[in-house]
Structure formats: C-alpha cells, structure tokens
C-alpha cells in the first residue's frame, strides 16, 4: 500500500517531470493518453503528509492492534472505537477526493473516445498523420528552398526530388496515405496553396507553396 500511495502522490509532485511512454521507433500512427494532477507545493506537501499518515495508521491496525487491544476492557474498546472513528473521517475525505479524480478521468476518457469517433476527430487525426509524414515534410522543405522568386515551386520538380531521395515514399504513397498523386496529397494536407500556370508554349503546369500561416520543420 505504501508503494501505491507513493506513486499516487508523486503524480501531483510539481517538481517532477512527466515522462513520455511513447515508443522510440514508430512506424505507424500512435495515440497515447496520460493524466496528471496539477497542484502547488503546499497542496502536494499536505497531501503527502496526510496519505503517509493513513498508511501508518493502516499498518498500525494490521500489525499492532491485537497486542494492545483488550476486548475484555470497556475502556480499551471505547478508545479503539474513537480511534477508528477519527481515522474513518480522514479516510472518507480522501476517498471522496480519489472518487472525484476518478470521475474526472473517466469523463475525460469518454470525451476523448467520442472525439476520436467523431467526423471532426477522424479528420483531424488524418490531418495530423499526413502533416507529420516524411513526404509532406519533404514537400514543405522543397517549397521553401526550391521556390522561384515569386514563392511558387513546381510540383513536377518536387516529384523528381522526392523520387531521387525517397523513392519508397512515392511507391507507397497510395497505400500509406490514401492518395495516388502528390497534388492530391498536397491538397489533403491543407498546408499549401496550389496554382495552375500557363506555360509559354500554351501548356499548363501546377505549382504550390506553403501557406503563410504554416511552418514545416525538416524531418
């Protein structure tokens, strides 16, 4: 019990750093859920002392009650009754605290589950997956570093660069992202502007550029 209480209390320690349980090597979409109690130093110390005392009281009842309790003595019974009543009052307060936290955690998990199953949640998860993909990050770098003076970059140029440096991304694009062309993937990411330009010979070519409201870091 002491170990469990210690872990519970340290979850609200304002000086501790939350550690991520995210796997080091990710090759597919990954979602994690964590819960932490935020409090100030005074509350943390008070909670730590209160729960430590409850652990001591529990250990005392289990290991030391019988040697000091005389069931044939009315005085001993009354003293034990008062001791248990005092402990019960403190315990009920802590039970209520834990129950309120458990209810908040349960509500949060329900809301997260509902969000992930909603149309908006699915769209935002898909957007997040696409935007953090290696291919889209490369497209962002190309749009930034290989653009013309007017800020636009040719999709065909981007395709040639990706084919040269990451051909596996193009080969697996349909299976991995659900799109069979760079232009469709660019549109789906909602990170870029697209522009169709007429060439000097009367043909047409597609250009793209990173939207002013977004910045992409190289992978």
CSV table of C-alpha atoms in Angstrom, one decimal, residues 74-182:
chain,number,residue,atom,x,y,z
A,74,UNK,CA,-14.7,-1.4,28.1
A,75,UNK,CA,-12.1,1.4,28.2
A,76,UNK,CA,-9.9,-0.3,25.6
A,77,UNK,CA,-13.0,-0.9,23.3
A,78,UNK,CA,-14.1,2.8,23.7
A,79,UNK,CA,-10.5,4.0,22.9
A,80,UNK,CA,-10.3,1.8,19.8
A,81,UNK,CA,-13.8,2.9,18.7
A,82,UNK,CA,-12.8,6.6,19.0
A,83,UNK,CA,-9.5,5.9,17.2
A,84,UNK,CA,-11.3,4.2,14.3
A,85,UNK,CA,-13.9,7.0,14.1
A,86,UNK,CA,-11.2,9.6,13.8
A,87,UNK,CA,-9.4,7.6,11.1
A,88,UNK,CA,-12.7,7.0,9.3
A,89,UNK,CA,-13.4,10.7,9.0
A,90,UNK,CA,-10.0,11.3,7.4
A,91,UNK,CA,-10.3,8.3,5.1
A,92,UNK,CA,-13.7,9.4,3.9
A,93,UNK,CA,-12.3,12.7,2.9
A,94,UNK,CA,-9.6,11.0,0.9
A,95,UNK,CA,-12.0,8.6,-0.7
A,96,UNK,CA,-14.1,11.5,-1.9
A,97,UNK,CA,-11.0,13.1,-3.3
A,98,UNK,CA,-10.0,10.0,-5.2
A,99,UNK,CA,-13.5,9.4,-6.4
A,100,UNK,CA,-13.8,12.9,-7.8
A,101,UNK,CA,-10.4,12.4,-9.6
A,102,UNK,CA,-11.6,9.0,-10.9
A,103,UNK,CA,-14.8,10.5,-12.2
A,104,UNK,CA,-12.9,13.3,-14.0
A,105,UNK,CA,-10.6,10.8,-15.5
A,106,UNK,CA,-13.4,8.6,-16.7
A,107,UNK,CA,-15.3,11.6,-18.1
A,108,UNK,CA,-12.1,12.7,-19.9
A,109,UNK,CA,-11.6,9.3,-21.4
A,110,UNK,CA,-15.3,9.2,-22.6
A,111,UNK,CA,-14.9,12.6,-24.2
A,112,UNK,CA,-11.7,11.6,-25.9
A,113,UNK,CA,-13.3,8.4,-27.2
A,114,UNK,CA,-16.3,10.4,-28.5
A,115,UNK,CA,-14.0,12.8,-30.2
A,116,UNK,CA,-11.9,10.1,-31.8
A,117,UNK,CA,-15.0,8.5,-33.2
A,118,UNK,CA,-16.5,11.8,-34.5
A,119,UNK,CA,-16.1,13.1,-38.1
A,120,UNK,CA,-14.1,16.0,-36.8
A,121,UNK,CA,-11.8,13.8,-34.8
A,122,UNK,CA,-11.1,11.4,-37.6
A,123,UNK,CA,-10.4,14.3,-40.0
A,124,UNK,CA,-8.0,16.0,-37.5
A,125,UNK,CA,-6.2,12.7,-36.8
A,126,UNK,CA,-5.8,12.2,-40.5
A,127,UNK,CA,-4.5,15.7,-41.0
A,128,UNK,CA,-2.1,15.3,-38.1
A,129,UNK,CA,-0.8,12.0,-39.6
A,130,UNK,CA,-0.4,13.5,-43.1
A,131,UNK,CA,1.2,16.7,-41.9
A,132,UNK,CA,3.8,14.9,-39.8
A,133,UNK,CA,4.7,12.4,-42.5
A,134,UNK,CA,8.1,12.4,-44.1
A,135,UNK,CA,6.7,13.0,-47.5
A,136,UNK,CA,4.8,16.2,-46.6
A,137,UNK,CA,7.8,17.4,-44.6
A,138,UNK,CA,9.9,17.0,-47.7
A,139,UNK,CA,7.4,18.8,-49.8
A,140,UNK,CA,7.5,21.7,-47.3
A,141,UNK,CA,11.2,21.8,-47.5
A,142,UNK,CA,11.2,21.8,-51.2
A,143,UNK,CA,8.5,24.5,-51.4
A,144,UNK,CA,10.7,26.7,-49.1
A,145,UNK,CA,14.1,26.0,-50.5
A,146,UNK,CA,13.4,25.4,-54.2
A,147,UNK,CA,10.8,28.0,-55.0
A,148,UNK,CA,11.0,30.6,-57.6
A,149,UNK,CA,11.4,34.3,-56.9
A,150,UNK,CA,7.6,34.6,-56.7
A,151,UNK,CA,7.5,32.0,-54.0
A,152,UNK,CA,5.9,29.2,-56.1
A,153,UNK,CA,7.5,25.8,-56.7
A,154,UNK,CA,6.7,23.3,-59.4
A,155,UNK,CA,5.0,20.1,-58.3
A,156,UNK,CA,6.9,18.2,-61.0
A,157,UNK,CA,10.2,19.4,-59.6
A,158,UNK,CA,9.1,18.3,-56.1
A,159,UNK,CA,8.2,14.9,-57.5
A,160,UNK,CA,11.6,14.5,-59.2
A,161,UNK,CA,13.4,15.4,-55.9
A,162,UNK,CA,11.3,13.0,-53.9
A,163,UNK,CA,11.8,10.3,-56.4
A,164,UNK,CA,15.6,10.8,-56.2
A,165,UNK,CA,15.9,11.0,-52.4
A,166,UNK,CA,13.0,9.0,-51.1
A,167,UNK,CA,11.5,6.8,-53.9
A,168,UNK,CA,9.9,4.5,-51.4
A,169,UNK,CA,7.6,7.3,-50.3
A,170,UNK,CA,6.2,7.7,-53.8
A,171,UNK,CA,5.8,3.9,-54.3
A,172,UNK,CA,3.9,3.5,-51.0
A,173,UNK,CA,2.0,6.8,-51.2
A,174,UNK,CA,-1.4,5.3,-52.1
A,175,UNK,CA,-1.2,2.5,-49.5
A,176,UNK,CA,0.2,4.7,-46.7
A,177,UNK,CA,-1.7,8.0,-47.2
A,178,UNK,CA,-4.6,7.0,-49.4
A,179,UNK,CA,-3.7,9.3,-52.3
A,180,UNK,CA,-2.2,8.4,-55.7
A,181,UNK,CA,-0.6,11.7,-56.6
A,182,UNK,CA,1.4,14.4,-55.0
